[in-house]
mmCIF file of C-alpha atoms in Angstrom:
data_model
loop_
_atom_site.group_PDB
_atom_site.id
_atom_site.type_symbol
_atom_site.label_atom_id
_atom_site.label_comp_id
_atom_site.label_asym_id
_atom_site.label_seq_id
_atom_site.Cartn_x
_atom_site.Cartn_y
_atom_site.Cartn_z
ATOM 1 C CA ALA A 50 7.993 20.346 94.587
ATOM 2 C CA ALA A 51 7.279 20.630 90.860
ATOM 3 C CA ILE A 52 6.674 24.386 91.182
ATOM 4 C CA GLY A 53 9.936 24.807 93.098
ATOM 5 C CA LEU A 54 11.859 22.841 90.465
ATOM 6 C CA SER A 55 10.369 24.991 87.685
ATOM 7 C CA ARG A 56 11.384 28.201 89.491
ATOM 8 C CA ALA A 57 14.901 26.869 90.012
ATOM 9 C CA ARG A 58 15.226 26.118 86.302
ATOM 10 C CA ARG A 59 14.055 29.631 85.400
ATOM 11 C CA ARG A 60 16.598 31.168 87.796
ATOM 12 C CA ALA A 61 19.339 29.031 86.242
ATOM 13 C CA ARG A 62 18.438 30.265 82.750
ATOM 14 C CA GLU A 63 18.362 33.967 83.707
ATOM 15 C CA PRO A 64 22.189 34.460 83.729
ATOM 16 C CA LEU A 65 22.421 32.805 80.305
ATOM 17 C CA ALA A 66 19.729 35.075 78.879
ATOM 18 C CA LEU A 67 21.332 38.200 80.393
ATOM 19 C CA GLY A 68 24.699 37.149 79.000
ATOM 20 C CA ALA A 69 23.231 36.721 75.528
ATOM 21 C CA LEU A 70 21.635 40.177 75.685
ATOM 22 C CA ALA A 71 24.904 41.727 76.844
ATOM 23 C CA ALA A 72 26.764 40.098 73.960
ATOM 24 C CA ALA A 73 24.163 41.305 71.468
ATOM 25 C CA GLU A 74 24.054 44.913 72.776
ATOM 26 C CA PRO A 75 26.878 46.278 70.538
ATOM 27 C CA ALA A 76 25.270 44.789 67.437
ATOM 28 C CA LEU A 77 21.882 46.216 68.349
ATOM 29 C CA ARG A 78 23.399 49.690 68.609
ATOM 30 C CA CYS A 79 25.127 49.394 65.218
ATOM 31 C CA PRO A 80 23.044 48.310 62.170
ATOM 32 C CA SER A 81 26.112 47.412 60.101
ATOM 33 C CA CYS A 82 27.449 45.299 62.973
ATOM 34 C CA LEU A 83 24.063 43.636 63.227
ATOM 35 C CA SER A 84 24.146 42.885 59.493
ATOM 36 C CA ASP A 85 27.609 41.319 59.837
ATOM 37 C CA ALA A 86 26.441 39.306 62.843
ATOM 38 C CA VAL A 87 23.422 38.030 60.934
ATOM 39 C CA GLY A 88 25.644 37.144 57.970
ATOM 40 C CA ARG A 89 27.881 35.053 60.235
ATOM 41 C CA TRP A 90 24.859 33.476 61.922
ATOM 42 C CA LEU A 91 23.005 32.317 58.787
ATOM 43 C CA PRO A 92 25.227 29.293 57.906
ATOM 44 C CA ALA A 93 24.993 28.059 61.489
ATOM 45 C CA ALA A 94 21.236 28.699 61.428
ATOM 46 C CA ARG A 95 20.836 26.446 58.405
ATOM 47 C CA ARG A 96 22.703 23.685 60.209
ATOM 48 C CA ARG A 97 20.520 24.195 63.264
ATOM 49 C CA LEU A 98 17.403 23.959 61.081
ATOM 50 C CA TRP A 99 18.496 20.574 59.742
ATOM 51 C CA LEU A 100 19.307 19.402 63.257
ATOM 52 C CA VAL A 101 15.909 20.552 64.554
ATOM 53 C CA VAL A 102 14.008 18.838 61.733
ATOM 54 C CA THR A 103 16.016 15.641 62.172
ATOM 55 C CA ALA A 104 15.524 15.727 65.946
ATOM 56 C CA LEU A 105 11.763 16.200 65.542
ATOM 57 C CA SER A 106 11.664 13.258 63.151
ATOM 58 C CA VAL A 107 13.555 11.040 65.581
ATOM 59 C CA LEU A 108 11.285 12.196 68.409
ATOM 60 C CA LEU A 109 8.169 11.350 66.421
ATOM 61 C CA LEU A 110 9.622 7.953 65.542
ATOM 62 C CA ARG A 111 10.435 7.255 69.186
ATOM 63 C CA ILE A 112 7.044 8.300 70.554
ATOM 64 C CA ALA A 113 5.002 6.829 67.697
ATOM 65 C CA PRO A 114 2.480 4.355 69.062
ATOM 66 C CA ALA A 115 3.397 0.714 68.765
ATOM 67 C CA SER A 116 0.305 0.153 66.625
ATOM 68 C CA ALA A 117 1.953 2.296 63.919
ATOM 69 C CA ALA A 118 3.926 -0.804 62.982
ATOM 70 C CA GLY A 119 0.761 -2.831 62.730
ATOM 71 C CA ALA A 120 -0.793 -4.438 59.693
ATOM 72 C CA VAL A 121 -1.576 -1.169 57.905
ATOM 73 C CA GLY A 122 1.905 0.230 58.420
ATOM 74 C CA VAL A 123 3.682 -2.947 57.296
ATOM 75 C CA ASP A 124 1.508 -3.083 54.162
ATOM 76 C CA ALA A 125 2.146 0.575 53.357
ATOM 77 C CA LEU A 126 5.907 0.043 53.654
ATOM 78 C CA CYS A 127 6.149 -3.069 51.511
ATOM 79 C CA PRO A 128 7.887 -2.593 48.106
ATOM 80 C CA HIS A 129 4.747 -3.517 46.156
ATOM 81 C CA THR A 130 2.662 -0.811 47.856
ATOM 82 C CA LEU A 131 5.431 1.791 47.622
ATOM 83 C CA PHE A 132 5.671 1.080 43.897
ATOM 84 C CA LYS A 133 1.948 1.811 43.574
ATOM 85 C CA PHE A 134 2.421 5.149 45.340
ATOM 86 C CA LEU A 135 5.377 5.837 43.056
ATOM 87 C CA VAL A 136 3.295 5.219 39.910
ATOM 88 C CA CYS A 137 0.330 7.277 41.157
ATOM 89 C CA GLY A 138 2.537 10.204 42.150
ATOM 90 C CA GLY A 139 4.540 10.127 38.929
ATOM 91 C CA MET A 140 1.428 10.049 36.735
ATOM 92 C CA GLY A 141 -0.264 12.837 38.668
ATOM 93 C CA CYS A 142 2.770 15.140 38.594
ATOM 94 C CA CYS A 143 3.899 14.694 34.989
ATOM 95 C CA ILE A 144 0.380 15.070 33.532
ATOM 96 C CA SER A 145 -0.582 18.065 35.685
ATOM 97 C CA HIS A 146 2.649 19.988 35.113
ATOM 98 C CA ALA A 147 2.633 19.235 31.382
ATOM 99 C CA ALA A 148 -0.945 20.544 31.106
ATOM 100 C CA ALA A 149 0.119 23.863 32.660
ATOM 101 C CA THR A 150 3.203 24.363 30.457
ATOM 102 C CA PRO A 151 1.809 27.385 28.497
ATOM 103 C CA LEU A 152 1.059 29.214 31.744
ATOM 104 C CA ASP A 153 4.518 28.306 33.033
ATOM 105 C CA VAL A 154 6.086 29.829 29.910
ATOM 106 C CA VAL A 155 4.111 33.069 30.397
ATOM 107 C CA LYS A 156 5.003 33.212 34.094
ATOM 108 C CA THR A 157 8.709 32.590 33.420
ATOM 109 C CA ARG A 158 8.834 35.295 30.754
ATOM 110 C CA LEU A 159 7.156 37.812 33.072
ATOM 111 C CA GLN A 160 9.806 37.030 35.683
ATOM 112 C CA SER A 161 12.865 36.826 33.423
ATOM 113 C CA ASP A 162 12.135 39.860 31.201
ATOM 114 C CA PRO A 163 9.367 42.002 32.755
ATOM 115 C CA GLU A 164 10.105 45.155 30.729
ATOM 116 C CA ARG A 165 9.478 43.382 27.431
ATOM 117 C CA TYR A 166 5.833 42.634 28.149
ATOM 118 C CA ARG A 167 4.245 46.046 28.548
ATOM 119 C CA HIS A 168 1.483 47.851 26.687
ATOM 120 C CA SER A 169 2.960 49.767 23.743
ATOM 121 C CA VAL A 170 0.887 52.905 24.507
ATOM 122 C CA THR A 171 0.266 53.045 28.254
ATOM 123 C CA GLY A 172 3.392 51.189 29.357
ATOM 124 C CA GLU A 173 1.400 49.099 31.818
ATOM 125 C CA LYS A 174 2.313 45.477 32.449
ATOM 126 C CA LEU A 175 0.471 43.004 30.258
ATOM 127 C CA GLY A 176 -1.792 40.392 31.780
ATOM 128 C CA THR A 177 -1.434 36.643 31.435
ATOM 129 C CA LEU A 178 -3.528 36.327 28.268
ATOM 130 C CA ALA A 179 -1.999 39.381 26.572
ATOM 131 C CA THR A 180 1.525 38.158 27.348
ATOM 132 C CA GLY A 181 0.733 34.719 25.928
ATOM 133 C CA LEU A 182 -0.677 36.272 22.752
ATOM 134 C CA GLN A 183 2.422 38.442 22.343
ATOM 135 C CA ILE A 184 4.716 35.425 22.761
ATOM 136 C CA ALA A 185 2.716 33.463 20.171
ATOM 137 C CA ARG A 186 2.674 36.432 17.769
ATOM 138 C CA GLU A 187 6.402 37.147 18.017
ATOM 139 C CA GLU A 188 7.835 33.629 18.350
ATOM 140 C CA GLY A 189 5.088 31.295 17.191
ATOM 141 C CA SER A 190 2.560 29.277 19.163
ATOM 142 C CA GLY A 191 5.104 26.483 19.625
ATOM 143 C CA MET A 192 6.966 28.698 22.080
ATOM 144 C CA LEU A 193 4.074 28.304 24.533
ATOM 145 C CA ILE A 194 4.967 24.620 24.979
ATOM 146 C CA GLN A 195 8.709 25.220 25.221
ATOM 147 C CA GLY A 196 10.190 22.893 27.841
ATOM 148 C CA LEU A 197 7.288 20.419 27.664
ATOM 149 C CA THR A 198 9.545 17.356 27.408
ATOM 150 C CA THR A 199 11.766 18.500 30.267
ATOM 151 C CA THR A 200 8.718 19.275 32.400
ATOM 152 C CA PHE A 201 7.110 15.897 31.704
ATOM 153 C CA ILE A 202 10.218 13.857 32.531
ATOM 154 C CA GLY A 203 11.485 15.996 35.403
ATOM 155 C CA TYR A 204 8.202 16.174 37.276
ATOM 156 C CA GLY A 205 7.451 12.534 36.529
ATOM 157 C CA VAL A 206 10.623 11.545 38.386
ATOM 158 C CA GLN A 207 10.068 14.135 41.106
ATOM 159 C CA GLY A 208 6.426 13.185 41.680
ATOM 160 C CA SER A 209 7.222 9.484 41.864
ATOM 161 C CA LEU A 210 9.790 10.043 44.584
ATOM 162 C CA LYS A 211 7.872 12.758 46.426
ATOM 163 C CA TYR A 212 4.590 10.924 46.927
ATOM 164 C CA SER A 213 6.089 7.508 47.663
ATOM 165 C CA ILE A 214 8.551 8.955 50.208
ATOM 166 C CA TRP A 215 5.806 11.123 51.721
ATOM 167 C CA GLU A 216 3.512 8.130 52.215
ATOM 168 C CA MET A 217 6.387 6.093 53.648
ATOM 169 C CA PHE A 218 7.369 8.790 56.156
ATOM 170 C CA LYS A 219 3.752 9.277 57.224
ATOM 171 C CA VAL A 220 3.650 5.635 58.256
ATOM 172 C CA LEU A 221 7.094 5.721 59.896
ATOM 173 C CA LEU A 222 6.123 8.810 61.900
ATOM 174 C CA GLY A 223 2.826 7.255 63.004
ATOM 175 C CA PHE A 224 0.727 10.006 61.406
ATOM 176 C CA SER A 225 -2.592 8.157 61.632
ATOM 177 C CA HIS A 226 -2.223 7.681 65.413
ATOM 178 C CA TYR A 227 -1.749 11.354 66.316
ATOM 179 C CA THR A 228 -4.145 14.224 66.864
ATOM 180 C CA GLY A 229 -3.620 17.971 67.040
ATOM 181 C CA ALA A 230 -0.166 19.522 66.686
ATOM 182 C CA PRO A 231 1.811 16.219 66.537
ATOM 183 C CA ARG A 232 -0.364 15.128 63.605
ATOM 184 C CA VAL A 233 0.379 18.347 61.704
ATOM 185 C CA LEU A 234 4.070 18.075 62.615
ATOM 186 C CA ALA A 235 4.200 14.554 61.191
ATOM 187 C CA LEU A 236 2.664 15.809 57.934
ATOM 188 C CA VAL A 237 5.092 18.718 57.662
ATOM 189 C CA THR A 238 8.135 16.574 58.476
ATOM 190 C CA ALA A 239 7.167 13.880 55.969
ATOM 191 C CA ALA A 240 6.593 16.480 53.242
ATOM 192 C CA PHE A 241 9.897 18.208 54.048
ATOM 193 C CA PHE A 242 12.063 15.117 53.655
ATOM 194 C CA ALA A 243 10.113 13.872 50.633
ATOM 195 C CA GLU A 244 10.571 17.137 48.751
ATOM 196 C CA VAL A 245 14.235 17.637 49.653
ATOM 197 C CA ILE A 246 15.067 14.216 48.206
ATOM 198 C CA ALA A 247 12.820 14.655 45.158
ATOM 199 C CA SER A 248 14.144 18.154 44.412
ATOM 200 C CA MET A 249 17.699 16.860 44.098
ATOM 201 C CA PHE A 250 16.483 14.982 41.014
ATOM 202 C CA LEU A 251 14.221 17.800 39.795
ATOM 203 C CA CYS A 252 16.697 20.688 39.929
ATOM 204 C CA PRO A 253 18.665 19.827 36.728
ATOM 205 C CA PHE A 254 15.437 19.489 34.723
ATOM 206 C CA GLU A 255 14.096 22.777 36.106
ATOM 207 C CA ARG A 256 17.318 24.635 35.289
ATOM 208 C CA VAL A 257 17.184 23.362 31.719
ATOM 209 C CA ARG A 258 13.492 24.258 31.371
ATOM 210 C CA VAL A 259 13.924 27.782 32.719
ATOM 211 C CA ARG A 260 16.989 28.384 30.530
ATOM 212 C CA LEU A 261 15.206 27.231 27.364
ATOM 213 C CA VAL A 262 12.115 29.335 28.107
ATOM 214 C CA ALA A 263 14.092 32.464 29.035
ATOM 215 C CA ASP A 264 16.569 32.023 26.146
ATOM 216 C CA PRO A 265 15.188 29.820 23.305
ATOM 217 C CA ASN A 266 18.433 30.250 21.335
ATOM 218 C CA PHE A 267 20.546 28.692 24.094
ATOM 219 C CA ALA A 268 20.149 25.167 22.661
ATOM 220 C CA SER A 269 17.999 23.198 20.236
ATOM 221 C CA GLY A 270 16.499 20.918 22.878
ATOM 222 C CA PRO A 271 16.675 19.753 26.506
ATOM 223 C CA VAL A 272 19.462 17.211 25.960
ATOM 224 C CA SER A 273 21.701 19.641 24.085
ATOM 225 C CA ALA A 274 20.913 22.345 26.659
ATOM 226 C CA MET A 275 21.901 20.059 29.535
ATOM 227 C CA LEU A 276 25.121 19.027 27.776
ATOM 228 C CA ARG A 277 26.007 22.645 27.042
ATOM 229 C CA MET A 278 25.364 23.689 30.639
ATOM 230 C CA VAL A 279 27.656 20.895 31.867
ATOM 231 C CA ARG A 280 30.295 21.808 29.288
ATOM 232 C CA LEU A 281 30.243 25.500 30.217
ATOM 233 C CA ALA A 282 30.152 25.212 34.004
ATOM 234 C CA GLY A 283 30.883 21.607 34.957
ATOM 235 C CA PHE A 284 28.492 18.951 36.260
ATOM 236 C CA ARG A 285 27.636 20.349 39.696
ATOM 237 C CA LYS A 286 27.650 24.038 38.756
ATOM 238 C CA GLY A 287 25.933 23.432 35.441
ATOM 239 C CA LEU A 288 23.086 21.212 36.652
ATOM 240 C CA TYR A 289 22.648 22.692 40.123
ATOM 241 C CA GLY A 290 24.673 25.874 40.459
ATOM 242 C CA ASP A 291 22.884 28.820 42.028
ATOM 243 C CA GLY A 292 19.498 27.290 41.298
ATOM 244 C CA LEU A 293 19.546 24.506 43.904
ATOM 245 C CA LYS A 294 18.908 26.701 46.947
ATOM 246 C CA ALA A 295 16.125 28.575 45.159
ATOM 247 C CA THR A 296 14.594 25.319 43.918
ATOM 248 C CA LEU A 297 14.621 23.910 47.450
ATOM 249 C CA VAL A 298 13.052 27.097 48.857
ATOM 250 C CA LYS A 299 10.331 26.987 46.223
ATOM 251 C CA GLN A 300 9.632 23.259 46.178
ATOM 252 C CA VAL A 301 9.831 22.581 49.927
ATOM 253 C CA SER A 302 7.482 25.446 50.803
ATOM 254 C CA TYR A 303 5.169 24.448 47.946
ATOM 255 C CA THR A 304 5.023 20.772 48.896
ATOM 256 C CA ILE A 305 4.621 21.333 52.633
ATOM 257 C CA ALA A 306 1.795 23.815 52.027
ATOM 258 C CA LYS A 307 0.124 21.669 49.372
ATOM 259 C CA LEU A 308 0.173 18.271 51.063
ATOM 260 C CA THR A 309 -0.472 19.538 54.593
ATOM 261 C CA THR A 310 -3.336 21.830 53.556
ATOM 262 C CA PHE A 311 -4.870 19.176 51.325
ATOM 263 C CA THR A 312 -4.756 16.476 53.989
ATOM 264 C CA LEU A 313 -6.227 18.676 56.718
ATOM 265 C CA CYS A 314 -8.951 20.079 54.433
ATOM 266 C CA PHE A 315 -9.778 16.590 53.149
ATOM 267 C CA GLU A 316 -10.225 15.302 56.691
ATOM 268 C CA ALA A 317 -12.400 18.294 57.632
ATOM 269 C CA ILE A 318 -14.622 18.231 54.527
ATOM 270 C CA SER A 319 -14.974 14.444 54.368
ATOM 271 C CA GLY A 320 -16.964 14.640 57.616
ATOM 272 C CA ILE A 321 -19.859 16.190 55.683
ATOM 273 C CA PRO A 322 -22.381 13.387 55.071
ATOM 274 C CA GLU A 323 -23.303 12.257 51.542
ATOM 275 C CA LEU A 324 -20.557 14.338 49.910
ATOM 276 C CA PRO A 325 -18.847 12.383 47.072
ATOM 277 C CA ARG A 326 -15.139 11.759 47.506
ATOM 278 C CA THR A 327 -14.375 13.448 44.174
ATOM 279 C CA VAL A 328 -16.016 16.664 45.415
ATOM 280 C CA VAL A 329 -14.060 16.457 48.677
ATOM 281 C CA THR A 330 -10.809 16.039 46.729
ATOM 282 C CA LEU A 331 -11.699 18.919 44.400
ATOM 283 C CA LEU A 332 -12.524 21.378 47.192
ATOM 284 C CA SER A 333 -9.477 20.387 49.251
ATOM 285 C CA SER A 334 -7.134 20.697 46.273
ATOM 286 C CA LEU A 335 -8.484 24.173 45.410
ATOM 287 C CA VAL A 336 -7.628 25.427 48.901
ATOM 288 C CA ALA A 337 -4.249 23.660 48.811
ATOM 289 C CA GLY A 338 -3.444 25.230 45.442
ATOM 290 C CA PHE A 339 -4.072 28.762 46.675
ATOM 291 C CA VAL A 340 -2.071 28.344 49.897
ATOM 292 C CA SER A 341 0.874 26.657 48.172
ATOM 293 C CA SER A 342 1.013 29.267 45.382
ATOM 294 C CA VAL A 343 1.291 32.113 47.906
ATOM 295 C CA LEU A 344 3.922 30.475 50.123
ATOM 296 C CA SER A 345 6.123 29.268 47.253
ATOM 297 C CA GLN A 346 5.974 32.368 45.015
ATOM 298 C CA PRO A 347 9.134 34.062 46.424
ATOM 299 C CA GLY A 348 11.137 30.873 45.888
ATOM 300 C CA ASP A 349 9.764 30.530 42.357
ATOM 301 C CA THR A 350 10.909 34.042 41.405
ATOM 302 C CA LEU A 351 14.340 33.471 42.961
ATOM 303 C CA GLN A 352 14.628 30.211 41.035
ATOM 304 C CA VAL A 353 13.996 31.962 37.719
ATOM 305 C CA CYS A 354 16.458 34.760 38.543
ATOM 306 C CA ALA A 355 19.146 32.302 39.659
ATOM 307 C CA SER A 356 18.687 29.886 36.737
ATOM 308 C CA SER A 357 18.564 32.366 33.840
ATOM 309 C CA ASP A 358 19.867 35.726 32.693
ATOM 310 C CA SER A 359 16.925 37.474 34.307
ATOM 311 C CA SER A 360 17.103 41.248 34.567
ATOM 312 C CA LEU A 361 14.291 41.426 37.119
ATOM 313 C CA TRP A 362 16.530 41.679 40.199
ATOM 314 C CA ASN A 363 18.622 44.386 38.503
ATOM 315 C CA THR A 364 15.647 46.636 37.612
ATOM 316 C CA ARG A 365 14.232 47.093 41.121
ATOM 317 C CA ALA A 366 15.373 49.915 43.361
ATOM 318 C CA CYS A 367 16.526 49.055 46.879
ATOM 319 C CA PRO A 368 16.624 51.593 49.750
ATOM 320 C CA VAL A 369 19.841 50.176 51.243
ATOM 321 C CA ASP A 370 23.295 49.468 49.872
ATOM 322 C CA LEU A 371 23.295 45.875 48.681
ATOM 323 C CA SER A 372 26.146 46.051 46.214
ATOM 324 C CA SER A 373 27.273 42.583 45.171
ATOM 325 C CA SER A 374 30.657 41.373 44.045
ATOM 326 C CA ASN A 375 32.360 42.903 41.014
ATOM 327 C CA SER A 376 30.898 40.248 38.717
ATOM 328 C CA GLY A 377 28.025 37.862 38.683
ATOM 329 C CA LYS A 378 24.663 37.952 40.410
ATOM 330 C CA PRO A 379 24.113 38.727 44.090
ATOM 331 C CA SER A 380 23.515 35.927 46.560
ATOM 332 C CA MET A 381 19.996 34.572 46.908
ATOM 333 C CA LEU A 382 19.411 36.517 50.134
ATOM 334 C CA ARG A 383 20.587 39.794 48.610
ATOM 335 C CA MET A 384 18.651 39.082 45.432
ATOM 336 C CA ALA A 385 15.487 38.745 47.530
ATOM 337 C CA GLN A 386 16.251 42.079 49.202
ATOM 338 C CA LEU A 387 16.850 43.736 45.826
ATOM 339 C CA LEU A 388 13.575 42.403 44.485
ATOM 340 C CA GLY A 389 11.440 43.369 47.444
ATOM 341 C CA TRP A 390 7.958 41.968 47.958
ATOM 342 C CA GLY A 391 6.734 43.450 44.679
ATOM 343 C CA GLY A 392 9.489 41.774 42.693
ATOM 344 C CA LEU A 393 9.218 38.467 44.522
ATOM 345 C CA PHE A 394 5.527 38.295 43.619
ATOM 346 C CA SER A 395 6.061 39.287 39.984
ATOM 347 C CA GLY A 396 3.990 37.014 37.734
ATOM 348 C CA TRP A 397 1.988 35.706 40.702
ATOM 349 C CA LYS A 398 -1.398 36.041 38.987
ATOM 350 C CA ALA A 399 -0.233 33.890 36.086
ATOM 351 C CA ARG A 400 1.314 31.428 38.511
ATOM 352 C CA LEU A 401 -1.799 31.279 40.712
ATOM 353 C CA LEU A 402 -3.833 29.977 37.780
ATOM 354 C CA GLN A 403 -0.973 27.662 36.835
ATOM 355 C CA VAL A 404 -0.620 26.253 40.361
ATOM 356 C CA GLU A 405 -4.374 25.758 40.746
ATOM 357 C CA ILE A 406 -4.470 23.781 37.482
ATOM 358 C CA ILE A 407 -1.449 21.735 38.560
ATOM 359 C CA VAL A 408 -2.583 21.016 42.124
ATOM 360 C CA VAL A 409 -6.226 20.244 41.315
ATOM 361 C CA THR A 410 -5.338 18.016 38.345
ATOM 362 C CA GLN A 411 -2.502 16.338 40.220
ATOM 363 C CA LEU A 412 -4.443 15.502 43.366
ATOM 364 C CA LEU A 413 -7.535 14.361 41.447
ATOM 365 C CA ILE A 414 -5.354 11.989 39.406
ATOM 366 C CA TYR A 415 -3.374 10.832 42.445
ATOM 367 C CA ASP A 416 -6.432 10.209 44.612
ATOM 368 C CA GLY A 417 -8.353 8.636 41.731
ATOM 369 C CA LEU A 418 -5.527 6.235 40.882
ATOM 370 C CA LYS A 419 -5.137 5.313 44.549
ATOM 371 C CA GLN A 420 -8.810 4.389 44.696
ATOM 372 C CA ALA A 421 -8.625 2.479 41.419
ATOM 373 C CA ILE A 422 -5.740 0.254 42.540
ATOM 374 C CA GLY A 423 -7.031 -0.222 46.082
ATOM 375 C CA LEU A 424 -4.774 2.046 48.147
#
């Protein structure tokens, strides 16, 4: 009976599938029509993505075992415990990102003005160290810590929200009671919602930081830069503008990769007997840093191009006609096409070292503080 029901369902879906193929046939024969169709489909696709993620979250909440609301879950959701997660996450993020500020300056410069940092004789691109030395020689060593205050405050707020919300959603989704794919799905879903919320607070700080690093003459400090951006473009456009989508692409992919990889590696490595927890955290964070740097690099480059007067997108040749409007920058999707894979991964070597320093330092601090305060 079950086999017959399955066959009946497949037969019922066949006309729908054939109808979809028939509707898509004209677009498949015409590339420009296909491009227009994709352009119309993207906004709806974004809405569908949110609906899918929300539906998966509700599904996980509904099928979470009853024991997920047990003693451990109730304790993890109490305000006192959430405040501890908030403090641990904030400390880990602000210290780790502040420590990597010089590398962030080098990476941002390589992305915002790549033609400036080339060898005077050979014309080859300068490496991370050579670029840093040139910045210090031309603008003073203080330029290498440009945006330190904005980074410290912005990532302190973002880290506090991200880790506390992530821990809360893990409990709500019953993460500890799953195995296999549902366990990974719970991790990814928790990281997704945590980062989306945290990035709404981070985006203004990141726009100010990128603007000050790319154009030091824009303002005398972060407060004056933020006020000028609001004055020139209004509150929403000035503090979020074109940078919000790119920030979300970068931060969501980075956080999902980092927290999911770290958790899974930690669980796998911690099974090795007589291995100190600090070593387990260190090894897991190294793997998480590499994975998250690769997956979030395109979003990082798009963020720099969207938040500053970067010429990177305008200096790369594109094999198809992607002409933008008469003024302003192209959309984020077209900017990515203009850049190509080579442009999207511009400055990746500098950022890989930066991300490894950030992730390893951050997770060592976070895990160490959790142990110290009994979490």
